[in-house]
Every structure is written in C-alpha cells, then in structure tokens.
Short mmCIF file of C-alpha atoms in Angstrom, two decimals:
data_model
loop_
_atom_site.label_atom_id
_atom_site.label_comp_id
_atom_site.label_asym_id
_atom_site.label_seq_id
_atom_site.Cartn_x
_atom_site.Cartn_y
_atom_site.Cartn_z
CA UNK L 1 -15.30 20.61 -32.51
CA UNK L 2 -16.72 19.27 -36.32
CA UNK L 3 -16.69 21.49 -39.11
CA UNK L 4 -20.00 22.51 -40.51
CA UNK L 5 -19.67 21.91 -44.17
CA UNK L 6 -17.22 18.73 -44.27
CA UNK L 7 -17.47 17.20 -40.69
CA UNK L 8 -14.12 16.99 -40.08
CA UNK L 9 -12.13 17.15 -36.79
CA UNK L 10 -11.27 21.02 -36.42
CA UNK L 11 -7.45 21.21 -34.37
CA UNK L 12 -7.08 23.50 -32.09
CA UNK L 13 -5.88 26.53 -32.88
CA UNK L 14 -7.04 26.51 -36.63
CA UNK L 15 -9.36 29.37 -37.72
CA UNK L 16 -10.32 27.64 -41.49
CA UNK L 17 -10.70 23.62 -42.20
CA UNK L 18 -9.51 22.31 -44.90
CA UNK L 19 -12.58 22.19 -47.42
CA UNK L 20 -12.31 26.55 -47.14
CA UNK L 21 -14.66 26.38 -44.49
CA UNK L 22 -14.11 29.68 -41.93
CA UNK L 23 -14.85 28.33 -38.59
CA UNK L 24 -16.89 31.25 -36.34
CA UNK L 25 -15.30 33.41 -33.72
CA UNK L 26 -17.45 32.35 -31.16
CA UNK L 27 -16.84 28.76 -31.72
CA UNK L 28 -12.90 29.73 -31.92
CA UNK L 29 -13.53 31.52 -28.45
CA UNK L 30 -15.40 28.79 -27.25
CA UNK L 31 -13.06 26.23 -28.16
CA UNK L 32 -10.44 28.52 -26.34
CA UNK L 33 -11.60 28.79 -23.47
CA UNK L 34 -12.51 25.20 -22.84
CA UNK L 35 -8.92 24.35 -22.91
CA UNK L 36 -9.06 26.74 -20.37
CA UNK L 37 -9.13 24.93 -16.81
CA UNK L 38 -9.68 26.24 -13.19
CA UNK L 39 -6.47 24.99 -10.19
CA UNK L 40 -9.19 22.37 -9.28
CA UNK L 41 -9.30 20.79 -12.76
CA UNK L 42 -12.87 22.21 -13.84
CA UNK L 43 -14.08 23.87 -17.20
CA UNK L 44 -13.58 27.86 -17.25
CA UNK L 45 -15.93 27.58 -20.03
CA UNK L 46 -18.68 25.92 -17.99
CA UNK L 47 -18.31 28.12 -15.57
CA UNK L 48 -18.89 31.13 -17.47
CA UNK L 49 -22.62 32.62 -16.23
CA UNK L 50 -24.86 33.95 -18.82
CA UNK L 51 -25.65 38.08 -18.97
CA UNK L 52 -28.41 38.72 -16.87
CA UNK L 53 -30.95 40.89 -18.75
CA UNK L 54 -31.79 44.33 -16.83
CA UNK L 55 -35.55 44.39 -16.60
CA UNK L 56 -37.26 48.04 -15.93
CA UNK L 57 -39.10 48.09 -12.34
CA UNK L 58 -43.04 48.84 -12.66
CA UNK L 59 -44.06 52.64 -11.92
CA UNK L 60 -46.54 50.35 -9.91
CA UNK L 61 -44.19 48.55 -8.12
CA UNK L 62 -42.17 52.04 -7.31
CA UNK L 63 -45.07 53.64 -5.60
CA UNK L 64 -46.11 50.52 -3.44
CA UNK L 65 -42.64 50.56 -2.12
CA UNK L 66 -42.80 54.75 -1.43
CA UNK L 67 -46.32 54.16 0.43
CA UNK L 68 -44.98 50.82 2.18
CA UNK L 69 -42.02 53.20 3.47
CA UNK L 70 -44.56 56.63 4.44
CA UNK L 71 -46.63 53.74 6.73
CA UNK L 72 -43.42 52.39 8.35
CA UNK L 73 -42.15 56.25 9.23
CA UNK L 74 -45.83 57.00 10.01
CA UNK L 75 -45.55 54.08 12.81
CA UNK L 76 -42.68 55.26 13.92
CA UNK L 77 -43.18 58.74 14.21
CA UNK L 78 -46.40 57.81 16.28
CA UNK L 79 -44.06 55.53 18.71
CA UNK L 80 -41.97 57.92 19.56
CA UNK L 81 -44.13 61.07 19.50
CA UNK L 82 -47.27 59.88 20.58
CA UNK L 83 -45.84 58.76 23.74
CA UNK L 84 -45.07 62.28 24.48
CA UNK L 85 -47.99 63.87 27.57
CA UNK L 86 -47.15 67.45 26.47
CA UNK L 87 -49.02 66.73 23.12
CA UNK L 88 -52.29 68.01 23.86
CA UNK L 89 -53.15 65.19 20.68
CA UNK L 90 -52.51 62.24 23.17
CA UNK L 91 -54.93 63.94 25.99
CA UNK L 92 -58.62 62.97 27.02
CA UNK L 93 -61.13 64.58 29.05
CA UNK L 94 -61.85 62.38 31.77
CA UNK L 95 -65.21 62.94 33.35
CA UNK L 96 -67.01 61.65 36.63
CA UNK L 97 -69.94 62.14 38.91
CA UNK L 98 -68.32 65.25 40.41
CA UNK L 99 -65.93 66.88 37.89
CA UNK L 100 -64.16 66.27 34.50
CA UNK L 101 -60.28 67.27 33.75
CA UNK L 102 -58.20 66.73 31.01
CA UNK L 103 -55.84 64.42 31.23
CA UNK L 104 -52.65 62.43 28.97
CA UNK L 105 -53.78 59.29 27.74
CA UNK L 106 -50.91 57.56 29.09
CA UNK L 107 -52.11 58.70 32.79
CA UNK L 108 -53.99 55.55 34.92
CA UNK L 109 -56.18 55.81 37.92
CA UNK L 110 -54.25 54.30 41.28
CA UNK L 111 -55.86 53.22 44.19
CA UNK L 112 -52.79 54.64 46.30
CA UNK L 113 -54.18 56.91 48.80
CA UNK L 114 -51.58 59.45 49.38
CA UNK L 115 -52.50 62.25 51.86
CA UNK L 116 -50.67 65.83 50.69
CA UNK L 117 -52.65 67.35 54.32
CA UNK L 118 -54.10 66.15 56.90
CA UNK L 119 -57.08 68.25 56.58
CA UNK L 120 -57.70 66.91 52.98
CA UNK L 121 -59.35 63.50 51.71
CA UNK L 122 -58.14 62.13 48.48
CA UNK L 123 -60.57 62.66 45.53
CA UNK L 124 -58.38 60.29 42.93
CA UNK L 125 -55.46 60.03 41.98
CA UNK L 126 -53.61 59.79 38.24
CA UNK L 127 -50.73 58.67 37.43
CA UNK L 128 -48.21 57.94 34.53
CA UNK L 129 -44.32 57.63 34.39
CA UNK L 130 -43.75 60.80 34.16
CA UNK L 131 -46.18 62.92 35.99
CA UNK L 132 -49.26 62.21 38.12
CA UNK L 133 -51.92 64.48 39.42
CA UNK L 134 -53.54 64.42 43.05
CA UNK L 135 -56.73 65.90 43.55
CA UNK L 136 -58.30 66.10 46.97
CA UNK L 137 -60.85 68.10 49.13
CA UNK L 138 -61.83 69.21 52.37
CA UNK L 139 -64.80 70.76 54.33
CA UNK L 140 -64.99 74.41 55.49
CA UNK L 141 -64.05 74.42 58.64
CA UNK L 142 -65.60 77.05 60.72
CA UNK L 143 -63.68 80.02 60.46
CA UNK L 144 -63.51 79.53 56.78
CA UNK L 145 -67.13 79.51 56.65
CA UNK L 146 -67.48 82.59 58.85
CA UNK L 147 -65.34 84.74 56.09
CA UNK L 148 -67.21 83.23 53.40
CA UNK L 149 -70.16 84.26 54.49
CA UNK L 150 -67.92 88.00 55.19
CA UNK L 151 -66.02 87.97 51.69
CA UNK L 152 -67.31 85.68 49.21
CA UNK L 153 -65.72 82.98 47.64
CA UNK L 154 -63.45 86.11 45.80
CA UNK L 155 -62.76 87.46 48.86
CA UNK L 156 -61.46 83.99 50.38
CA UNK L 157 -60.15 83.58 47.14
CA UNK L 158 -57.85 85.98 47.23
CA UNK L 159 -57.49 85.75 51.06
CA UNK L 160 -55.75 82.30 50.08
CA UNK L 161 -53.59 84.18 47.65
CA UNK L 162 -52.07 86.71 49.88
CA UNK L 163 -51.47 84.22 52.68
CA UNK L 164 -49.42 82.49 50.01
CA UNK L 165 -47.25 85.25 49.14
CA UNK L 166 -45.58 84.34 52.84
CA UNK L 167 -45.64 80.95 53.11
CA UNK L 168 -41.97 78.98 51.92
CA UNK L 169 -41.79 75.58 51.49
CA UNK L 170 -38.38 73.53 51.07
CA UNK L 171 -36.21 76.68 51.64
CA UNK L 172 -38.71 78.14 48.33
CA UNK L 173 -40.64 81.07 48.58
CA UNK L 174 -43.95 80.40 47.18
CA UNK L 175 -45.03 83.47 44.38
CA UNK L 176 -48.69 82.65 43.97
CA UNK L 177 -50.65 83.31 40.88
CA UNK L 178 -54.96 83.62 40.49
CA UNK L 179 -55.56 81.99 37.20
CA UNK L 180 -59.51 82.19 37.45
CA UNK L 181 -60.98 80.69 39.82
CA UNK L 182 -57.35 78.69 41.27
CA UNK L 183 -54.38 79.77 43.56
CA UNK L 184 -51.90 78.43 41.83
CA UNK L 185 -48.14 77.76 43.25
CA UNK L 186 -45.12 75.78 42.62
CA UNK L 187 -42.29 74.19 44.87
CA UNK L 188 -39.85 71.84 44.68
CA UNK L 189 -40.73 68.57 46.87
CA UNK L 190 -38.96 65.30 48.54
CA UNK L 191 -41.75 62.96 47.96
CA UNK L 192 -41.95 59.18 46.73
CA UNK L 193 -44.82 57.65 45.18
CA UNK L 194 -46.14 60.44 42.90
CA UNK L 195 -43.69 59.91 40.07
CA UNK L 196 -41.73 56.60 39.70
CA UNK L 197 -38.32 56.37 40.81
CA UNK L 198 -38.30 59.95 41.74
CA UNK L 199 -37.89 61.54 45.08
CA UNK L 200 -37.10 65.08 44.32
CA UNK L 201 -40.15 66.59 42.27
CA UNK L 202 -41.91 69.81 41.23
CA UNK L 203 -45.12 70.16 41.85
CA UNK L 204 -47.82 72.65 40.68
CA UNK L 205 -50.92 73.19 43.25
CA UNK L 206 -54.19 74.76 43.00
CA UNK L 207 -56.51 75.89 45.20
CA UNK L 208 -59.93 75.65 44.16
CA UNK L 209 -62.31 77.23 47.11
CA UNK L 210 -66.49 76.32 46.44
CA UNK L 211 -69.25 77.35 49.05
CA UNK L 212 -68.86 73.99 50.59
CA UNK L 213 -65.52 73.31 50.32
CA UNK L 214 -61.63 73.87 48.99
CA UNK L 215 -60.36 71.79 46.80
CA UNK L 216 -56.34 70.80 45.79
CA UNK L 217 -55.24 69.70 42.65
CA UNK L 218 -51.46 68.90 42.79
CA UNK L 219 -49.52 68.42 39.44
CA UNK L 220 -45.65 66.34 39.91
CA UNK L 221 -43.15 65.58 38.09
CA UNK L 222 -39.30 65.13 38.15
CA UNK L 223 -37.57 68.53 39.05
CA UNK L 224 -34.83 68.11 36.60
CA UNK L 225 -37.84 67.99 34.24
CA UNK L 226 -39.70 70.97 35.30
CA UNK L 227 -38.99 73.31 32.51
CA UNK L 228 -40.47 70.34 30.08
CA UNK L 229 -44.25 69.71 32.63
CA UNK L 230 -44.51 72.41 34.52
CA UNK L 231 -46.43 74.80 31.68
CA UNK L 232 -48.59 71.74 30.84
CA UNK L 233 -49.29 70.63 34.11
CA UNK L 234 -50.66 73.59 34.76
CA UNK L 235 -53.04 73.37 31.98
CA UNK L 236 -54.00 69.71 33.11
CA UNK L 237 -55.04 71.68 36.35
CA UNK L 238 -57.10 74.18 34.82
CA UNK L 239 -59.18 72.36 33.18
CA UNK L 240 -60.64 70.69 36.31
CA UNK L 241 -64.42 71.74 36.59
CA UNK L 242 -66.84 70.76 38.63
CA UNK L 243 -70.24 69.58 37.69
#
C-alpha cells in the first residue's frame, strides 16, 4: 500500500508516512487482514463477503403469499373432507324413469346382480367403498293382493311392521320402525360383494309396499362402522320416491 500525498511505500504496521500523512483505518485494517492467510494459503481478506442489505418485502408480495397458502389449505381441506358420503354437500339426486334417490357422489352404478330374496328382482344397484345401496322389487303375489284390497296399502303397511317385530335375523331381533311410507329395520349381515373387502356388514332395509308391488331398498356398510352410516343411510333410503 502507497501513501496518498507522497507515494511512498507504507510498511506494515505504520499508522503515519513519513511526509505527516495519517494513513486511514480502513486501509490499516485492510492491510491487516491481508497478511492474514487461510491453512490453505488463500487471502482472509478476499474472502471477506460484503453486508447484504435487508430489503423490506412488498405488502403486495405478503398477501399473494397469504392467498397462495388459503388455496393450498382450501385443496386440502376439500381432499380430505369432500371424500367424506356423510356430507350431505358431496350428495346428488339421482333420477330415472321410475324413481329418483339421493345418493353420495362417490357412489357408481354396478351391473352386479345380487339377489337379497328370491321373490325380489334387482332394480339397480350403487355402490362406493364404503357403502352401497340395493334396491329391488317384486309383484303382489296373491294373498298380498287379497289384503290390499281388505286393508289398504296402511293396513299392509303396518301388517309388514308387526310381522317384523318377530322376525330375528343373525341371532338379532329385528325392532322395526314406520318412517312414512317405509318399514324400516336393521341387522347385522355375513355378506360379500355389497361393500369391498367386507364380509360382516350392517344393513338398513325398507319396505316400500305400492298397489302393484313392494319394494326393498337395502343400505350396507361395514359393521364396525355402523355408528358412522347407519343414521345417513337411512336418509339415503328415504329419499327414494317413485315417479
């Protein structure tokens, strides 16, 4: 390092040249530190980095990010929720020639035909991972016409009910409730095919009984899960109408 005013060769170490001169701190420091070497032999000067200057972040900038981070919870909160069937916000009515019901989203028609009686004919069939519901139908036979025409559809409405009352089913004895114009019951079954990789299910049925014929709409789902379905299931089953 020169001197400013003379040029000459400042030693190290010296803190005024000869001519009177004051040589800076900062070049003192400087020159200090460059005799100052790393174990590898390079400049600890040189390697020095420069301050970084803190620079405020935009109000702007601040709320993107906020809104960027309400979508991304918003998607995620829609993942995991909206995949639930008991939200009656992920159900649809589903309507055909014969009837409309309401229905989870998430629940597909399958071509399985799975007969719950003998005496019934599948209608269709719905099903989803976690539930599925069976509806099927079949004619009056003739003594079931003969106390329609006695009682009414009431009267075999209730006719249905009180049989019920006696009937068990899996060592369960059936308590069956009118809830309009359905019988409705529930059970515990051994059954594959209604829910996936379940065998032992609950299921809610319904009796609907028409001047021409009864119908059956059967609700499943896992019986460890019953406490979770079995309330909505029964509203999926209510709101089958015919047209």
């Amino acid at each position: 390092m020169k001197c400013k005013n003379c040029g000459r060769e400042i030693k190290k170490g010296e803190l005024e040249c000869e001519c009177g001169t004051p040589i800076e701190q900062a070049e003192a420091a400087a020159e200090k530190k460059s005799g100052l070497t790393t174990p590898d032999g390079r400049d600890l000067a040189a390697l020095e980095k420069p301050a970084v200057k803190k620079t405020d972040i935009s109000p702007v900038v601040l709320i993107a990010i906020a809104a960027v981070i309400a979508i991304i919870a918003f998607i995620v909160y829609k993942v995991i929720v909206g995949s639930d069937i008991r939200d009656k916000d992920n159900w649809k009515e589903v309507s055909t020639d014969t009837y409309t019901i309401t229905l989870p989203k998430a629940m597909k028609k399958s071509n399985k035909n799975i007969e719950t009686d003998t005496d019934f004919t599948k209608v269709d069939f719905y099903k989803c991972s976690k539930a599925s519901v069976y509806i099927s139908k079949a004619e009056l036979n003739e003594d079931e016409k003969e106390l329609l025409k006695k009682r009414g559809v009431s009267g075999m409405r209730t006719q249905a009910y009180e049989n019920g009352k006696n009937q068990v089913v899996n060592g369960f004895k059936l308590s069956p409730e009118i809830h309009g114009d359905f019988v409705i019951v529930e059970y515990p079954l051994d059954a594959q095919d209604y829910v996936d990789d379940e065998e032992e299910l609950w299921a809610v049925s319904a009796t609907l009984i028409t001047e021409d014929c009864i119908y059956q709409i059967d609700a499943f789902c896992a019986d460890e899960k019953k406490e979770d379905y079995a309330e909505v299931m029964t509203r999926w089953i209510e709101s089958f109408k015919l047209k």
